[in-house]
Coordinates of C-alpha atoms in Angstrom, one line a residue:
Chain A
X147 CA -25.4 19.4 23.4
X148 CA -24.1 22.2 25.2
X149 CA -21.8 24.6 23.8
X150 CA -19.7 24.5 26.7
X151 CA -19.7 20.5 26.9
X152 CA -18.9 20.3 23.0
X153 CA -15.5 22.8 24.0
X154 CA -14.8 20.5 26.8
X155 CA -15.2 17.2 24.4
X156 CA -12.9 19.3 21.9
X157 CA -10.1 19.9 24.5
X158 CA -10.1 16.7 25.1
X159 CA -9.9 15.5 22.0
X160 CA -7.0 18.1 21.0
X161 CA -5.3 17.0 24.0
X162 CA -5.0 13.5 23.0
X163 CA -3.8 14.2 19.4
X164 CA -0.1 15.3 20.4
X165 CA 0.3 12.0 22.2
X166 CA -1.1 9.9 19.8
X167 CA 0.9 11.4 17.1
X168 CA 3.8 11.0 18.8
X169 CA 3.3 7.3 19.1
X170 CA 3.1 6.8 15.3
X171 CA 6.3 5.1 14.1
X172 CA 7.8 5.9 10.3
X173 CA 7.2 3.4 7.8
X174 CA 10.3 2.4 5.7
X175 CA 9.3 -0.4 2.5
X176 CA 12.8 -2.1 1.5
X177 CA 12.9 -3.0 -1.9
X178 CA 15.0 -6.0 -2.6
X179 CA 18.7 -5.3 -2.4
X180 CA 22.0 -7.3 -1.2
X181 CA 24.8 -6.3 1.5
X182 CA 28.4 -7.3 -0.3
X183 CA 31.4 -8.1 1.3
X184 CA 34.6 -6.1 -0.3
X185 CA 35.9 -9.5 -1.2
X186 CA 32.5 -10.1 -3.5
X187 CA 32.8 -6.1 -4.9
X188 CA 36.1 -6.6 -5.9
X189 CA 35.2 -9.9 -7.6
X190 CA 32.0 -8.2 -9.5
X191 CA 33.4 -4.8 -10.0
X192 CA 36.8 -5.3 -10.2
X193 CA 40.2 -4.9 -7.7
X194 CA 40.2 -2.0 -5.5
X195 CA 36.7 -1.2 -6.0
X196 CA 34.6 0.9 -3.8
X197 CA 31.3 1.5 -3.7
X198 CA 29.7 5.4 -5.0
X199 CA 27.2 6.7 -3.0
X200 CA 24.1 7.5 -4.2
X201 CA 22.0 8.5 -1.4
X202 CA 22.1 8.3 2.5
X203 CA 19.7 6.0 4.3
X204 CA 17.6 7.2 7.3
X205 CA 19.8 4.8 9.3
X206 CA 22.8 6.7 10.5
X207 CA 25.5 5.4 8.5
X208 CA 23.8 3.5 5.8
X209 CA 23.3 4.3 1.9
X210 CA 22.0 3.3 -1.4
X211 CA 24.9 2.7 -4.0
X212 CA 24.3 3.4 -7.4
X213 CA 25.5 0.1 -7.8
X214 CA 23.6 -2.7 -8.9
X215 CA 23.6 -6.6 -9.2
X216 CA 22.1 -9.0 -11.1
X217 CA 20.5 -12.0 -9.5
X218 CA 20.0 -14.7 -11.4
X219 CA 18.0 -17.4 -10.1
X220 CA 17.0 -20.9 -11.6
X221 CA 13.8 -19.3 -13.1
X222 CA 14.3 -16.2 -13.6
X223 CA 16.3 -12.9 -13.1
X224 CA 15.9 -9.7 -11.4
X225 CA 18.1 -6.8 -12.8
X226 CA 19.2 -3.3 -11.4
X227 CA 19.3 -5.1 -8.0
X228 CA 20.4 -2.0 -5.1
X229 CA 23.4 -2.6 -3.5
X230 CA 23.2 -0.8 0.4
X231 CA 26.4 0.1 1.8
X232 CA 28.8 0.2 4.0
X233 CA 30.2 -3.3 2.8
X234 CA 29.9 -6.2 5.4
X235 CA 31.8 -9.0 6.6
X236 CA 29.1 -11.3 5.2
X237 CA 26.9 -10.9 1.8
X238 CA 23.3 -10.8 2.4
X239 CA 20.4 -10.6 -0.1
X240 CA 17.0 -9.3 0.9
X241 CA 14.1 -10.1 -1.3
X242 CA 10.5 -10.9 -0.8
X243 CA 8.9 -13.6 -1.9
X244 CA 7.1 -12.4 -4.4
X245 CA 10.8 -12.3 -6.1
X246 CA 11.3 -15.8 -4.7
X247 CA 9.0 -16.7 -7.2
X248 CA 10.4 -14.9 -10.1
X249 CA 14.3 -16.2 -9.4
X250 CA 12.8 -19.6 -8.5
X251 CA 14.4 -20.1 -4.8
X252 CA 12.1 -19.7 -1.4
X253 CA 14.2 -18.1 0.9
X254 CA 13.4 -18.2 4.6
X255 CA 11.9 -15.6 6.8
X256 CA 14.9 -14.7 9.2
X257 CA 16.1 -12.0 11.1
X258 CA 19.0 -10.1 9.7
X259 CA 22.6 -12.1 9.9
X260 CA 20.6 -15.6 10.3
X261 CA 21.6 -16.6 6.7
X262 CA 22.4 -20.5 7.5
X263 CA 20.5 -23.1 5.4
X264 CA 18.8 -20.1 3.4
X265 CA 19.3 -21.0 -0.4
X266 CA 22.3 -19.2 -2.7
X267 CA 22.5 -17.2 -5.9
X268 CA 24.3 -16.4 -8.6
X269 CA 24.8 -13.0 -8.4
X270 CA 26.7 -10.8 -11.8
X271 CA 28.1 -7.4 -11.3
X272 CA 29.7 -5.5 -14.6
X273 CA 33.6 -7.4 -14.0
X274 CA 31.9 -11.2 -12.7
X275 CA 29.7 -12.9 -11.0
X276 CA 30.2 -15.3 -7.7
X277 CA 28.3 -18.0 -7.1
X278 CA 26.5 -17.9 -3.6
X279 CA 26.1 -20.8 -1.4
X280 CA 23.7 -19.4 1.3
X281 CA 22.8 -16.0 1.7
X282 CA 19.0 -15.3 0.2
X283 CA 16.8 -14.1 2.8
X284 CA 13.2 -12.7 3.3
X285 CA 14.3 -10.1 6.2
X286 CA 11.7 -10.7 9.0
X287 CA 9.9 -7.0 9.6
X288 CA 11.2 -5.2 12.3
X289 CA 11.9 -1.9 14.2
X290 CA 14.5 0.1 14.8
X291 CA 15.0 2.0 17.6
X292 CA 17.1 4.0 19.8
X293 CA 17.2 3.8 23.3
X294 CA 14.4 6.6 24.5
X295 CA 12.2 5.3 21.9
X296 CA 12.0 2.1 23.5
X297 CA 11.8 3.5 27.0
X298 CA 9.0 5.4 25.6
X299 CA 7.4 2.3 24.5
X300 CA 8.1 0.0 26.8
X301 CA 10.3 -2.8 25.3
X302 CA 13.4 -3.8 24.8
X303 CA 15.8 -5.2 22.0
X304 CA 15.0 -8.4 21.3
X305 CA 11.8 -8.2 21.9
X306 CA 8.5 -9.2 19.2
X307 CA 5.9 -6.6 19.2
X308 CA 2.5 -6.4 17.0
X309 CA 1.9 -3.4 14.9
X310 CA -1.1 -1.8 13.8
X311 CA -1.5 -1.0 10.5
X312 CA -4.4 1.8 10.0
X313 CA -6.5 2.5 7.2
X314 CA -9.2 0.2 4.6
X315 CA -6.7 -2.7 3.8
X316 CA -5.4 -2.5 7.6
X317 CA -4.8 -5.4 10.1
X318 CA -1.7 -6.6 12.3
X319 CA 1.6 -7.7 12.0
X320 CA 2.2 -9.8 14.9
X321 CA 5.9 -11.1 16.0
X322 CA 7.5 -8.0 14.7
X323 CA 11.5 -8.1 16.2
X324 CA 12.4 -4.7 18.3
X325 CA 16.0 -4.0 17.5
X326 CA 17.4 -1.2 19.7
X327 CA 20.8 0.8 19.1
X328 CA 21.8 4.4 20.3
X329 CA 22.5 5.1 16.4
X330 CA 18.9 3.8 15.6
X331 CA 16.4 5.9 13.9
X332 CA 12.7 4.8 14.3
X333 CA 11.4 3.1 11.6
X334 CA 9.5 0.3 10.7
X335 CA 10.9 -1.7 8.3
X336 CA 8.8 -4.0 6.3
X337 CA 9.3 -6.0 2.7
X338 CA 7.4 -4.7 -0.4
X339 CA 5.2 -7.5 -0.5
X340 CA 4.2 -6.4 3.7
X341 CA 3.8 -2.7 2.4
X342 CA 1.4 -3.7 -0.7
X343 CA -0.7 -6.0 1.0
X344 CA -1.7 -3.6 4.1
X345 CA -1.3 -0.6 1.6
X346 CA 1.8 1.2 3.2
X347 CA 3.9 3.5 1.8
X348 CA 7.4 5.2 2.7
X349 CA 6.2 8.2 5.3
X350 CA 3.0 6.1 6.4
X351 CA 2.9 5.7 10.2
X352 CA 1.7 2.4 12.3
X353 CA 1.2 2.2 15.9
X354 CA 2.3 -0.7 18.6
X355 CA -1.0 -2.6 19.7
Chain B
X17 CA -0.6 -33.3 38.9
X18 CA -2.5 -36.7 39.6
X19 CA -2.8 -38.9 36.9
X20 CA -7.2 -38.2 36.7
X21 CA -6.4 -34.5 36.0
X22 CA -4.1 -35.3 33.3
X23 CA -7.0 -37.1 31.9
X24 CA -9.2 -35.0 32.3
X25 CA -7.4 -32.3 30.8
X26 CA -6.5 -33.8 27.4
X27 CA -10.3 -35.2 27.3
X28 CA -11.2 -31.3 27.5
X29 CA -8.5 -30.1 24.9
X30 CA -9.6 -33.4 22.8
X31 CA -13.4 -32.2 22.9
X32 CA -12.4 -28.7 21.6
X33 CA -10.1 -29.5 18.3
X34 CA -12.8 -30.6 16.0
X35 CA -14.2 -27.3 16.8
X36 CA -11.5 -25.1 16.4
X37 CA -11.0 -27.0 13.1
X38 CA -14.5 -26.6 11.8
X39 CA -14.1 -23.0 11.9
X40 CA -11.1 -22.9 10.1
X41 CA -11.8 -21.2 6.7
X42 CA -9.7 -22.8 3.5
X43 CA -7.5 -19.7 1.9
X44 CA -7.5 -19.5 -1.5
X45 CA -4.8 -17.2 -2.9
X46 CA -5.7 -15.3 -6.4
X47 CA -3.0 -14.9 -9.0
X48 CA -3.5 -11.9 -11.6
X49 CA -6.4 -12.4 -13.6
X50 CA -8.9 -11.6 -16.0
X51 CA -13.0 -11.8 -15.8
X52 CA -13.7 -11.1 -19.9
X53 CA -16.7 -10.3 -21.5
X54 CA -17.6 -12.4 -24.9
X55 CA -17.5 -9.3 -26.8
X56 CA -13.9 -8.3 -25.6
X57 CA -13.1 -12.5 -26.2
X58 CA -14.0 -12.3 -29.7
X59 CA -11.8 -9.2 -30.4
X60 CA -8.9 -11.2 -29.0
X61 CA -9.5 -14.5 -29.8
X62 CA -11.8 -14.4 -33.2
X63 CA -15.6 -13.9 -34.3
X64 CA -17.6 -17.0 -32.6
X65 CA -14.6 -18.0 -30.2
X66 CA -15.4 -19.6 -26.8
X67 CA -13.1 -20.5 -23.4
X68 CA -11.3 -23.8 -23.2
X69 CA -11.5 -25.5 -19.3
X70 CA -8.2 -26.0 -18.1
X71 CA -9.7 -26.7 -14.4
X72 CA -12.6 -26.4 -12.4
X73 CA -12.4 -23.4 -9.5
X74 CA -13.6 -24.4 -5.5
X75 CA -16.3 -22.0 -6.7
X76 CA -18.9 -24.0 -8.2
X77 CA -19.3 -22.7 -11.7
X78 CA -15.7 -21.1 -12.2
X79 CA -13.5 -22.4 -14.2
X80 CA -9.4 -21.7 -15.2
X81 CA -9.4 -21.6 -19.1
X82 CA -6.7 -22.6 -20.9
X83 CA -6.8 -19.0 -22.7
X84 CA -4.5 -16.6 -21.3
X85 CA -3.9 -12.9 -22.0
X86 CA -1.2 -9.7 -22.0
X87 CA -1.5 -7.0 -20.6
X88 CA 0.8 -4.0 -21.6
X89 CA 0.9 -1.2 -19.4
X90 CA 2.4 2.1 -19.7
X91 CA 5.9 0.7 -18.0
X92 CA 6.1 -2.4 -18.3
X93 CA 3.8 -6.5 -19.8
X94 CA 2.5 -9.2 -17.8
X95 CA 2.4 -12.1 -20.5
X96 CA 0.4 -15.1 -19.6
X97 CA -2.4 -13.8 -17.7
X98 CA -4.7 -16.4 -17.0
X99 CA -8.8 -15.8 -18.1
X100 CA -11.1 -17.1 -16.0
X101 CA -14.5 -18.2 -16.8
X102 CA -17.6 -18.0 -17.7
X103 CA -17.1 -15.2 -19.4
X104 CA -19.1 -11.6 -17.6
X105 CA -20.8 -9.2 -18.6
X106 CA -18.2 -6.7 -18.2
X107 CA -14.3 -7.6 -18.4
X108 CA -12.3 -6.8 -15.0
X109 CA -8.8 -7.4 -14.3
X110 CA -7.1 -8.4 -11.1
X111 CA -3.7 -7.8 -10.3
X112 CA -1.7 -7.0 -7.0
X113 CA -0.2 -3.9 -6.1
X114 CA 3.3 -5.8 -7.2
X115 CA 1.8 -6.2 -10.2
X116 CA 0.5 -2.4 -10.5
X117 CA 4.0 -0.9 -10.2
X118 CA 5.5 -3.8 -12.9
X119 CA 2.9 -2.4 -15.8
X120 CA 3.2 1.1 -14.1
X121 CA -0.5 1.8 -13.2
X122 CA -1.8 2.8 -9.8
X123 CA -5.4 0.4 -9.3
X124 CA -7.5 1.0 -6.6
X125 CA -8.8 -1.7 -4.0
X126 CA -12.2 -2.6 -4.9
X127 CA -14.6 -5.1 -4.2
X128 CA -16.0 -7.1 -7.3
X129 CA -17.9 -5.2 -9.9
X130 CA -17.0 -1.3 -8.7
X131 CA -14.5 -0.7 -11.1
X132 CA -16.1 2.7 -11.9
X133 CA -12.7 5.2 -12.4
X134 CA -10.6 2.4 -12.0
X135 CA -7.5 2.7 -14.5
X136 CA -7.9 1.0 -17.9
X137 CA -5.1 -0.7 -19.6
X138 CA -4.4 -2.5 -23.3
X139 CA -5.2 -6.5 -23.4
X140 CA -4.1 -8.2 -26.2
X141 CA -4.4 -11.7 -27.4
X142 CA -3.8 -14.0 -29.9
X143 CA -5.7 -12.6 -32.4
X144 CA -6.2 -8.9 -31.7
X145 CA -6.5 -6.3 -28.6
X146 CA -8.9 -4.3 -27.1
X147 CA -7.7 -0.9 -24.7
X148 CA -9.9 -0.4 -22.0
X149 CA -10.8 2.5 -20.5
X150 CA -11.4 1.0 -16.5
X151 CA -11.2 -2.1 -15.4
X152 CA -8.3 -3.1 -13.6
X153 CA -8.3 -3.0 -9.9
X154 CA -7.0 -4.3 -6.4
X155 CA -9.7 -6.8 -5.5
X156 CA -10.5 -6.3 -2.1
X157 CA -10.0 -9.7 0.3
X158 CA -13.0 -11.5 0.7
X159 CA -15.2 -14.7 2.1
X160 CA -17.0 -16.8 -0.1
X161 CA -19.6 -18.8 2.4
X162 CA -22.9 -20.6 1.9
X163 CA -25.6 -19.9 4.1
X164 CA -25.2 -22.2 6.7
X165 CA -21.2 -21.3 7.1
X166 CA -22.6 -17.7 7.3
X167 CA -25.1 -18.6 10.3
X168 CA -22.3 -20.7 11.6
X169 CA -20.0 -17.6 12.1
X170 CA -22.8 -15.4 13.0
X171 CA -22.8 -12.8 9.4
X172 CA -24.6 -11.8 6.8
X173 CA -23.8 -10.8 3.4
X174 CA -22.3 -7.7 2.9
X175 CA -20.2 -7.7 6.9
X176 CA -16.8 -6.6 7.2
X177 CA -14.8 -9.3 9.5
X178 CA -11.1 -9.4 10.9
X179 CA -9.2 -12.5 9.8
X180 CA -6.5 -13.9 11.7
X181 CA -3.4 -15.3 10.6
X182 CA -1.3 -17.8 12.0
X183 CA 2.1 -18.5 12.4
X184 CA 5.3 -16.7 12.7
X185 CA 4.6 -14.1 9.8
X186 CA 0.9 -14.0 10.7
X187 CA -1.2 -11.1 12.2
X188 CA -4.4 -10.0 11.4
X189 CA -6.6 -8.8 8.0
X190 CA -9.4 -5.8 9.1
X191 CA -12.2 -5.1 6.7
X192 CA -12.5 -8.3 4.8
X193 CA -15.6 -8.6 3.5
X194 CA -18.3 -11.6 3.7
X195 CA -20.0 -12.7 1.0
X196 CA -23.0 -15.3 1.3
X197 CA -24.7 -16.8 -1.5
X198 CA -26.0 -20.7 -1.4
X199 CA -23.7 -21.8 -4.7
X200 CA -20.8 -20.1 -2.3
X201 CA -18.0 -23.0 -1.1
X202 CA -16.3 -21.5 1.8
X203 CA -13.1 -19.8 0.9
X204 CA -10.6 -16.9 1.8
X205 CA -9.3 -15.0 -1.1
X206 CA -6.2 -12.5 -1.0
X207 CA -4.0 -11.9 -3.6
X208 CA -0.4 -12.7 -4.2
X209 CA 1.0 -9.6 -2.1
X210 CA -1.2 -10.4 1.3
X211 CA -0.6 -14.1 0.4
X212 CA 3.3 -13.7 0.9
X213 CA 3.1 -10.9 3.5
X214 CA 1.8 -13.1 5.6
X215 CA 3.0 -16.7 4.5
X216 CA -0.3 -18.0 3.5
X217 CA -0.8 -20.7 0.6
X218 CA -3.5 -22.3 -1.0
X219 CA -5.1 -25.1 1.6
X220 CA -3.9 -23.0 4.9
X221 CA -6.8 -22.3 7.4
X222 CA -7.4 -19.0 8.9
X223 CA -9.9 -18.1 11.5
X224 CA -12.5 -15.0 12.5
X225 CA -10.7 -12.8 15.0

């Protein structure tokens, strides 16, 4: 080949790489943890309690605690479970289910909030326990995203998308919910049984079909 | 529409579901387990020992034995790891990734057999243990299919193939690889992390993208 073809074919290719990069979206693998209300944090940790910060999340707002839970489930129990704060009206527990299997419930695949008809818990902090009704969920993947974001890709909040998931145990994730907020971050958020199977880790970037 | 389109339209949708059935391939999803050699057996088990049959596999041959192992990592055990049989020339473990960060070892995803600077980890039984050096890995999803499935699909032994999943959690699997042989039965097999990522269970169907 030319020497002046093979610069033009590299220009081109160089050209391209900005773009593409800038389409990549941030992987984020949630662990299983559980969003308290204040009234069950008083009643596992005692009156008047509030949560300690451990560290911010990359959504604006949001932290791990260095509190913890106990779930314990007909089968089995998982330990040292992360509480994420700010408290909410509504407690929510996100596992996958993978731990569905260990606790011995099978939560439902739902979108965050959509917690009626999942199965309850019992759930022990280091002052008591409360025993959940409903609440157990396997958080259906999704994205977040702020508003330019999703100009930039062409969607809209509400919308389901299918990512691409690069590399030797790659694939698709199809039906994957778009959820856009001006406090957003981009980031794909996935369960650690999503992240293991396509081999993703924190940092990793996917791509929209 | 007239009544003779109607007909003719579910005659054609009629005609085409036994073939989209036939090439629906049966998913098989693997639990951690563990190939052994009769050497390895004897050090766990005792001088002259041989497998129990719990249950005949859907590959012809295989067989669950009733003997199961631990395996003690350098973070955490897995008790009750089931053997599976005949026994091999060389003993290989498959876990997931899940299972990876429970005993605190990083495998790598391998097809059958390469377990060549794979990590090794300490098995123990009921009367001894062995430490091996390599052995445990990620297997790497795969088809089993006798010859005629293989023709059927249009591959050959040793082809990489997308997989698609249905259903609300589904998406696809890149890079799976096909294995022909004529004692093959016609199975999917992903572990218990792409199993739950993607709401798959044993007796589902997926399909060749």
């Amino acid at each position: 080949m030319e020497q002046a073809v093979v610069e033009q074919i590299v220009k081109q290719v160089l050209a391209k790489l900005p773009g593409q990069l800038a389409m990549g979206i941030p992987v984020g693998v949630s662990n299983r943890h559980i969003h308290i209300s204040s009234e069950h944090m008083e009643t596992l940790f005692g009156q008047g309690y509030s949560l300690t910060k451990d560290k911010d999340l990359k959504q604006v707002g949001e932290f791990a605690a260095k509190e913890t839970v106990t779930l314990v489930g007909p089968k089995g129990v998982l330990a040292k479970v992360r509480i994420l704060g700010p408290v909410r009206k509504i407690t929510q527990i996100e596992i996958s289910r993978t731990d569905g299997f260990i606790l011995g419930i099978e939560p439902p695949v739902r979108d965050s909030g959509q917690i009626e008809g999942s199965p309850g818990i019992v759930v022990a902090g280091s002052k008591g326990a409360v025993t959940l009704r409903q609440g157990v969920i396997c958080a259906a993947r999704h994205i977040h995203m702020p508003a330019a974001d999703a100009a930039r890709f062409h969607v809209v909040d509400g919308d389901r998308v299918v990512v691409t998931i690069p590399g030797a145990r790659g694939g698709t994730f199809a039906n994957v919910l778009v959820r856009v907020h001006p406090n957003f971050r981009l980031e794909f958020h996935l369960d650690t049984d999503e992240a293991n199977a396509v081999g993703l880790k924190n940092g990793n970037f996917v791509t929209l079909a």
